[in-house]
Structure formats: C-alpha cells, structure tokens
Amino acid sequence: EVQLVESGGGSVQAGGSLRLSCEASGYTFDSCEMAWYRRAAGKERELVSSIRYTHATGTIIEYIDSVKGRFTISQDTAKDTLYLQMNNLKTDDTAVYYCAACAFYSGGVITDYLYWGQGTQVNVSS
C-alpha cells in the first residue's frame, strides 16, 4: 500500500523560506513519478513541480513558471522522502501543498497521479 505523508508547512512572511517533506512508503523512487501540487483558497489545483527518472532519459524535473528560480524539488532515496525547498515566498504561494506519486498517462502525457498525501498548509503573509 502506497502512503504519502507531508510535513513542513507553516506560516512565514513574504521573502521567507520553507522546506516541505513528503515521506513515502510502499514503493521506491525509481518506480514512480512524484510531484507537488497546491490549491489556494478559491482557486483551482495546480501542478507546482514534478520529478521522474528512467534509465533512458535520466532525471527529468519540471516547474511551473511562477516558481522557477525560487522552488527546488529533490529526493532522498535513503529516507524515501521527497522535498520541496521554497525560497523567496510570495503571498500568492499561500495554499495547501500536496505530494503525489505514480502518474497516470494519456497519449504518453502525464495527466494525473494515483496516490496523494493529505496536504500541508503554507501561509505567506505580507
């Protein structure tokens, strides 16, 4: 059974930093794609960053434009943990952040993820 548990959320002033963690069990990092999503109050869920690895392509990391240069996704395979380092936080980053694993594909394109954590709240104030 795959389980994901997020932690590291909290309240921070604009310009500050937080590091989110996602502890995974039931799979290995070389067997599933992983991603961070977020949902702000009154807004749609959006993909923040994703990471996947194949022997053919190596590691592929993607970010939405609004977080490029500020957020970094990484993995610690020894601890089965996914991280999202968030620097220079903005008020628009306020949201519940969700860890996701094991992608669904449609026509060779990732469209969703099979497993989800419960989310961790990030509040950025001005």
Short mmCIF file of C-alpha atoms in Angstrom, two decimals:
data_model
loop_
_atom_site.label_atom_id
_atom_site.label_comp_id
_atom_site.label_asym_id
_atom_site.label_seq_id
_atom_site.Cartn_x
_atom_site.Cartn_y
_atom_site.Cartn_z
CA GLU A 1 0.00 0.00 0.00
CA VAL A 2 1.47 3.34 -1.08
CA GLN A 3 1.22 6.08 1.55
CA LEU A 4 2.42 9.68 1.42
CA VAL A 5 2.72 11.98 4.46
CA GLU A 6 3.54 15.68 4.03
CA SER A 7 5.10 17.92 6.66
CA GLY A 8 6.97 21.22 6.94
CA GLY A 9 4.18 23.67 6.23
CA GLY A 10 3.54 26.71 8.36
CA SER A 11 3.34 30.49 8.37
CA VAL A 12 6.06 32.74 7.03
CA GLN A 13 6.40 36.34 5.90
CA ALA A 14 6.92 37.20 2.26
CA GLY A 15 10.54 36.67 1.29
CA GLY A 16 10.99 33.84 3.76
CA SER A 17 11.60 30.14 3.17
CA LEU A 18 10.05 26.78 4.00
CA ARG A 19 11.06 23.20 3.22
CA LEU A 20 8.27 20.71 2.66
CA SER A 21 8.82 16.98 3.12
CA CYS A 22 6.88 14.00 1.81
CA GLU A 23 7.66 10.64 3.39
CA ALA A 24 6.71 7.79 1.07
CA SER A 25 6.18 4.10 1.72
CA GLY A 26 5.09 1.16 -0.39
CA TYR A 27 7.25 1.93 -3.41
CA THR A 28 10.75 3.01 -4.43
CA PHE A 29 11.62 6.30 -6.07
CA ASP A 30 12.86 4.61 -9.24
CA SER A 31 9.45 3.01 -9.76
CA CYS A 32 7.10 6.02 -9.54
CA GLU A 33 6.99 9.60 -10.74
CA MET A 34 6.43 12.18 -7.98
CA ALA A 35 5.09 15.72 -7.85
CA TRP A 36 4.00 18.62 -5.68
CA TYR A 37 0.59 20.20 -6.26
CA ARG A 38 -1.07 23.10 -4.46
CA ARG A 39 -4.56 24.51 -4.06
CA ALA A 40 -5.12 28.08 -2.95
CA ALA A 41 -8.43 29.06 -1.37
CA GLY A 42 -11.00 29.75 -4.06
CA LYS A 43 -8.67 28.63 -6.85
CA GLU A 44 -8.08 25.50 -8.90
CA ARG A 45 -5.47 22.89 -8.03
CA GLU A 46 -2.23 23.42 -9.92
CA LEU A 47 0.92 21.40 -10.51
CA VAL A 48 3.94 23.05 -8.88
CA SER A 49 6.79 20.67 -9.71
CA SER A 50 7.39 17.09 -10.81
CA ILE A 51 10.33 14.69 -10.86
CA ARG A 52 10.73 11.37 -12.65
CA TYR A 53 13.58 9.08 -13.66
CA THR A 54 14.14 6.50 -16.35
CA HIS A 55 17.32 4.74 -17.38
CA ALA A 56 16.81 6.04 -20.90
CA THR A 57 16.31 9.73 -20.05
CA GLY A 58 17.80 10.20 -16.62
CA THR A 59 16.12 12.56 -14.16
CA ILE A 60 13.52 14.97 -15.54
CA ILE A 61 12.41 17.89 -13.34
CA GLU A 62 9.73 20.42 -14.23
CA TYR A 63 8.42 23.58 -12.54
CA ILE A 64 5.58 25.94 -13.28
CA ASP A 65 6.81 29.33 -14.44
CA SER A 66 5.68 31.17 -11.31
CA VAL A 67 8.07 29.22 -9.04
CA LYS A 68 11.11 28.84 -11.30
CA GLY A 69 14.23 30.13 -9.59
CA ARG A 70 12.54 30.06 -6.17
CA PHE A 71 11.49 26.42 -5.57
CA THR A 72 13.62 23.27 -5.77
CA ILE A 73 12.31 19.70 -5.83
CA SER A 74 14.61 16.89 -4.67
CA GLN A 75 14.62 13.33 -3.36
CA ASP A 76 16.46 11.45 -0.62
CA THR A 77 16.14 7.83 -1.68
CA ALA A 78 17.76 6.53 1.52
CA LYS A 79 14.92 8.10 3.52
CA ASP A 80 12.20 7.56 0.87
CA THR A 81 11.47 11.28 1.12
CA LEU A 82 10.57 13.95 -1.42
CA TYR A 83 11.33 17.60 -0.66
CA LEU A 84 10.24 21.00 -1.91
CA GLN A 85 12.55 23.81 -0.87
CA MET A 86 10.65 27.09 -1.21
CA ASN A 87 12.62 30.33 -1.12
CA ASN A 88 11.59 33.97 -1.55
CA LEU A 89 7.99 33.05 -0.81
CA LYS A 90 5.22 35.30 -2.05
CA THR A 91 1.68 35.79 -0.80
CA ASP A 92 0.44 34.05 -3.95
CA ASP A 93 2.22 30.89 -2.76
CA THR A 94 -0.30 30.57 0.09
CA ALA A 95 -2.03 27.23 -0.43
CA VAL A 96 -2.37 23.66 0.75
CA TYR A 97 0.51 21.71 -0.78
CA TYR A 98 0.04 18.05 -1.74
CA CYS A 99 2.55 15.33 -2.53
CA ALA A 100 1.57 12.97 -5.35
CA ALA A 101 3.06 9.75 -6.72
CA CYS A 102 2.67 7.33 -9.63
CA ALA A 103 1.43 9.16 -12.70
CA PHE A 104 -1.49 8.45 -14.98
CA TYR A 105 -0.69 8.78 -18.66
CA SER A 106 -2.96 9.70 -21.55
CA GLY A 107 -1.43 9.58 -25.00
CA GLY A 108 2.05 9.49 -23.47
CA VAL A 109 1.42 12.65 -21.41
CA ILE A 110 1.08 12.74 -17.61
CA THR A 111 -2.46 13.82 -16.73
CA ASP A 112 -2.79 12.95 -13.02
CA TYR A 113 -1.29 10.94 -10.16
CA LEU A 114 -2.60 7.81 -8.48
CA TYR A 115 -1.52 8.43 -4.86
CA TRP A 116 -1.90 11.60 -2.79
CA GLY A 117 -0.97 12.83 0.66
CA GLN A 118 -3.33 14.75 2.95
CA GLY A 119 -1.65 18.10 2.35
CA THR A 120 0.25 20.64 4.42
CA GLN A 121 -0.79 24.29 4.78
CA VAL A 122 1.56 27.08 3.72
CA ASN A 123 0.60 30.64 4.69
CA VAL A 124 2.64 33.56 3.38
CA SER A 125 1.82 36.98 4.79
CA SER A 126 2.84 40.44 3.64
#
